[in-house]
Amino acid sequence: MRAHPGRRLDGQQLTDLLMRLLLDERLRQRLAVEGAAAVASGAGELECLETVDLTELDSAARQFRTAIWKLGRNGGIASAFPGSLRILAAAGVQDAELLTGFLHSEEFGRFRLVPYTGRGLSVEEAFASYLLGFVAGHPERLASADVDAPVVLRETVTHELMTALFTALVCEQPLSFDIAVGGIVTTGRGHAALRRYTPRSVASWADRPTAAARLENGSPVAYAYFATPAGVTRGAVSAHITAAFETTPSAEGDAARRALSGRGLW
């Protein structure tokens, strides 16, 4: 796509137009059926749209969807959220529906695909935010598969996002993106965070099933994440260790942090 001399769009305008064409299938259809004059918002866009090869545009749009699905630190969105996507698939929600919804969402706009447009969230955090909104907006679709599915799905999305973010905190310094998730603290060796999940969610992740099984009364499981130069460590932790995350100084908190430091985690 190029603009004719004298009527050029600037770089941002060209980027915006290209993104609209890649994301909006109906816009591409209108361009193919009605022509450039019907969809252009001005002379600059008209000059550009008149040069578009529709076959190449459709191919580029398909490749763009594939590329977004593959973005991320460990093989892409599907690799970052395997458990979440399995739960959704069991409820009849397929990857293609999620990707289409994500590409048209406000959450996708918070992810900065083009570096010079400024900083933004990682694709994993943007997608996780979209998934959590999807769960809130479609409870009936998830409950039809399993009455506890909405809770397990929300917690699995959070867990898989935290794993992706902590992997980035180990491997990518300085970070090329912003983190909006709260509760991540800086330690002497890196970063740490504490979350609380239902025992069923923790057991379903299979990395520490015995830790979840200890709380048969259904009480929330304290689950910690640590990023250090040695890698990412995560799992259910005791009440003694949770004291390390208290915001009010205490002897218990100091002792917990010393214990974690001795294990190379704080």
PDB file of C-alpha atoms in Angstrom, residues 27-128:
ATOM      1  CA  LEU A  27     -14.295  -3.288   5.947  1.00  0.00           C
ATOM      2  CA  ARG A  28     -12.326  -5.528   3.607  1.00  0.00           C
ATOM      3  CA  GLN A  29     -15.561  -6.886   2.166  1.00  0.00           C
ATOM      4  CA  ARG A  30     -16.910  -3.383   1.573  1.00  0.00           C
ATOM      5  CA  LEU A  31     -13.660  -2.405  -0.103  1.00  0.00           C
ATOM      6  CA  ALA A  32     -13.919  -5.418  -2.418  1.00  0.00           C
ATOM      7  CA  VAL A  33     -17.602  -4.926  -3.263  1.00  0.00           C
ATOM      8  CA  GLU A  34     -18.146  -1.164  -3.115  1.00  0.00           C
ATOM      9  CA  GLY A  35     -14.682   0.129  -3.935  1.00  0.00           C
ATOM     10  CA  ALA A  36     -12.199   2.492  -2.312  1.00  0.00           C
ATOM     11  CA  ALA A  37     -14.410   5.589  -2.555  1.00  0.00           C
ATOM     12  CA  ALA A  38     -17.079   3.965  -0.379  1.00  0.00           C
ATOM     13  CA  VAL A  39     -14.777   3.278   2.567  1.00  0.00           C
ATOM     14  CA  ALA A  40     -12.146   6.040   2.423  1.00  0.00           C
ATOM     15  CA  SER A  41     -12.473   8.787   5.034  1.00  0.00           C
ATOM     16  CA  GLY A  42     -10.513  11.299   3.010  1.00  0.00           C
ATOM     17  CA  ALA A  43      -8.421  11.959  -0.065  1.00  0.00           C
ATOM     18  CA  GLY A  44      -5.274  10.507   1.497  1.00  0.00           C
ATOM     19  CA  GLU A  45      -6.977   7.228   2.364  1.00  0.00           C
ATOM     20  CA  LEU A  46      -8.595   7.081  -1.063  1.00  0.00           C
ATOM     21  CA  GLU A  47      -5.233   7.342  -2.801  1.00  0.00           C
ATOM     22  CA  CYS A  48      -3.879   4.505  -0.662  1.00  0.00           C
ATOM     23  CA  LEU A  49      -6.918   2.241  -0.907  1.00  0.00           C
ATOM     24  CA  GLU A  50      -6.969   2.495  -4.685  1.00  0.00           C
ATOM     25  CA  THR A  51      -3.574   0.748  -4.769  1.00  0.00           C
ATOM     26  CA  VAL A  52      -4.580  -2.195  -2.560  1.00  0.00           C
ATOM     27  CA  ASP A  53      -4.405  -5.696  -4.018  1.00  0.00           C
ATOM     28  CA  LEU A  54      -7.441  -7.376  -2.440  1.00  0.00           C
ATOM     29  CA  THR A  55      -6.022 -10.895  -2.705  1.00  0.00           C
ATOM     30  CA  GLU A  56      -2.816  -9.832  -0.968  1.00  0.00           C
ATOM     31  CA  LEU A  57      -4.843  -7.965   1.659  1.00  0.00           C
ATOM     32  CA  ASP A  58      -6.893 -11.077   2.525  1.00  0.00           C
ATOM     33  CA  SER A  59      -3.705 -13.138   2.722  1.00  0.00           C
ATOM     34  CA  ALA A  60      -2.065 -10.521   4.945  1.00  0.00           C
ATOM     35  CA  ALA A  61      -5.104 -10.493   7.250  1.00  0.00           C
ATOM     36  CA  ARG A  62      -4.929 -14.275   7.698  1.00  0.00           C
ATOM     37  CA  GLN A  63      -1.198 -14.104   8.371  1.00  0.00           C
ATOM     38  CA  PHE A  64      -1.755 -11.286  10.862  1.00  0.00           C
ATOM     39  CA  ARG A  65      -4.211 -13.387  12.895  1.00  0.00           C
ATOM     40  CA  THR A  66      -1.732 -16.258  12.947  1.00  0.00           C
ATOM     41  CA  ALA A  67       1.096 -13.948  13.975  1.00  0.00           C
ATOM     42  CA  ILE A  68      -0.885 -12.501  16.909  1.00  0.00           C
ATOM     43  CA  TRP A  69      -1.706 -16.013  18.134  1.00  0.00           C
ATOM     44  CA  LYS A  70       1.991 -16.854  18.034  1.00  0.00           C
ATOM     45  CA  LEU A  71       3.214 -13.715  19.811  1.00  0.00           C
ATOM     46  CA  GLY A  72       4.667 -14.116  23.287  1.00  0.00           C
ATOM     47  CA  ARG A  73       7.671 -15.343  25.177  1.00  0.00           C
ATOM     48  CA  ASN A  74       7.137 -19.112  24.933  1.00  0.00           C
ATOM     49  CA  GLY A  75       5.469 -19.898  21.657  1.00  0.00           C
ATOM     50  CA  GLY A  76       2.494 -17.583  21.754  1.00  0.00           C
ATOM     51  CA  ILE A  77      -0.907 -17.108  23.331  1.00  0.00           C
ATOM     52  CA  ALA A  78      -1.886 -20.772  22.999  1.00  0.00           C
ATOM     53  CA  SER A  79       1.321 -21.846  24.759  1.00  0.00           C
ATOM     54  CA  ALA A  80       0.894 -19.266  27.519  1.00  0.00           C
ATOM     55  CA  PHE A  81      -2.736 -20.204  28.316  1.00  0.00           C
ATOM     56  CA  PRO A  82      -3.081 -23.952  27.636  1.00  0.00           C
ATOM     57  CA  GLY A  83      -5.240 -24.721  30.669  1.00  0.00           C
ATOM     58  CA  SER A  84      -7.510 -21.736  30.138  1.00  0.00           C
ATOM     59  CA  LEU A  85      -8.068 -22.608  26.494  1.00  0.00           C
ATOM     60  CA  ARG A  86      -8.824 -26.243  27.370  1.00  0.00           C
ATOM     61  CA  ILE A  87     -11.551 -25.164  29.794  1.00  0.00           C
ATOM     62  CA  LEU A  88     -13.035 -22.844  27.192  1.00  0.00           C
ATOM     63  CA  ALA A  89     -12.881 -25.519  24.491  1.00  0.00           C
ATOM     64  CA  ALA A  90     -14.763 -27.915  26.799  1.00  0.00           C
ATOM     65  CA  ALA A  91     -17.496 -25.267  27.009  1.00  0.00           C
ATOM     66  CA  GLY A  92     -17.619 -24.989  23.212  1.00  0.00           C
ATOM     67  CA  VAL A  93     -15.575 -21.786  22.915  1.00  0.00           C
ATOM     68  CA  GLN A  94     -12.987 -22.248  20.176  1.00  0.00           C
ATOM     69  CA  ASP A  95      -9.692 -20.460  19.624  1.00  0.00           C
ATOM     70  CA  ALA A  96     -10.904 -18.692  16.465  1.00  0.00           C
ATOM     71  CA  GLU A  97     -13.789 -17.059  18.344  1.00  0.00           C
ATOM     72  CA  LEU A  98     -11.463 -15.867  21.094  1.00  0.00           C
ATOM     73  CA  LEU A  99      -8.888 -14.484  18.673  1.00  0.00           C
ATOM     74  CA  THR A 100     -11.532 -12.584  16.702  1.00  0.00           C
ATOM     75  CA  GLY A 101     -13.000 -11.156  19.883  1.00  0.00           C
ATOM     76  CA  PHE A 102      -9.564 -10.207  21.208  1.00  0.00           C
ATOM     77  CA  LEU A 103      -8.554  -8.414  18.010  1.00  0.00           C
ATOM     78  CA  HIS A 104     -11.691  -6.253  18.216  1.00  0.00           C
ATOM     79  CA  SER A 105     -11.467  -5.582  21.955  1.00  0.00           C
ATOM     80  CA  GLU A 106     -10.340  -2.603  23.994  1.00  0.00           C
ATOM     81  CA  GLU A 107      -7.825  -4.928  25.631  1.00  0.00           C
ATOM     82  CA  PHE A 108      -6.069  -5.482  22.310  1.00  0.00           C
ATOM     83  CA  GLY A 109      -5.701  -1.710  22.041  1.00  0.00           C
ATOM     84  CA  ARG A 110      -3.686  -1.712  25.286  1.00  0.00           C
ATOM     85  CA  PHE A 111      -1.126  -3.990  23.676  1.00  0.00           C
ATOM     86  CA  ARG A 112       1.389  -2.081  21.540  1.00  0.00           C
ATOM     87  CA  LEU A 113       2.067  -4.110  18.410  1.00  0.00           C
ATOM     88  CA  VAL A 114       4.126  -1.407  16.696  1.00  0.00           C
ATOM     89  CA  PRO A 115       7.035  -0.302  18.948  1.00  0.00           C
ATOM     90  CA  TYR A 116       7.163   3.356  17.866  1.00  0.00           C
ATOM     91  CA  THR A 117       3.528   3.903  18.901  1.00  0.00           C
ATOM     92  CA  GLY A 118       4.616   3.836  22.540  1.00  0.00           C
ATOM     93  CA  ARG A 119       4.756   1.384  25.418  1.00  0.00           C
ATOM     94  CA  GLY A 120       1.903  -0.908  26.320  1.00  0.00           C
ATOM     95  CA  LEU A 121       1.035  -4.176  27.987  1.00  0.00           C
ATOM     96  CA  SER A 122       2.432  -7.532  26.962  1.00  0.00           C
ATOM     97  CA  VAL A 123       0.232  -9.547  24.619  1.00  0.00           C
ATOM     98  CA  GLU A 124      -0.231 -12.073  27.439  1.00  0.00           C
ATOM     99  CA  GLU A 125      -1.591  -9.494  29.878  1.00  0.00           C
ATOM    100  CA  ALA A 126      -3.826  -7.930  27.239  1.00  0.00           C
ATOM    101  CA  PHE A 127      -5.216 -11.351  26.288  1.00  0.00           C
ATOM    102  CA  ALA A 128      -5.691 -12.376  29.934  1.00  0.00           C
TER     103      ALA A 128
END
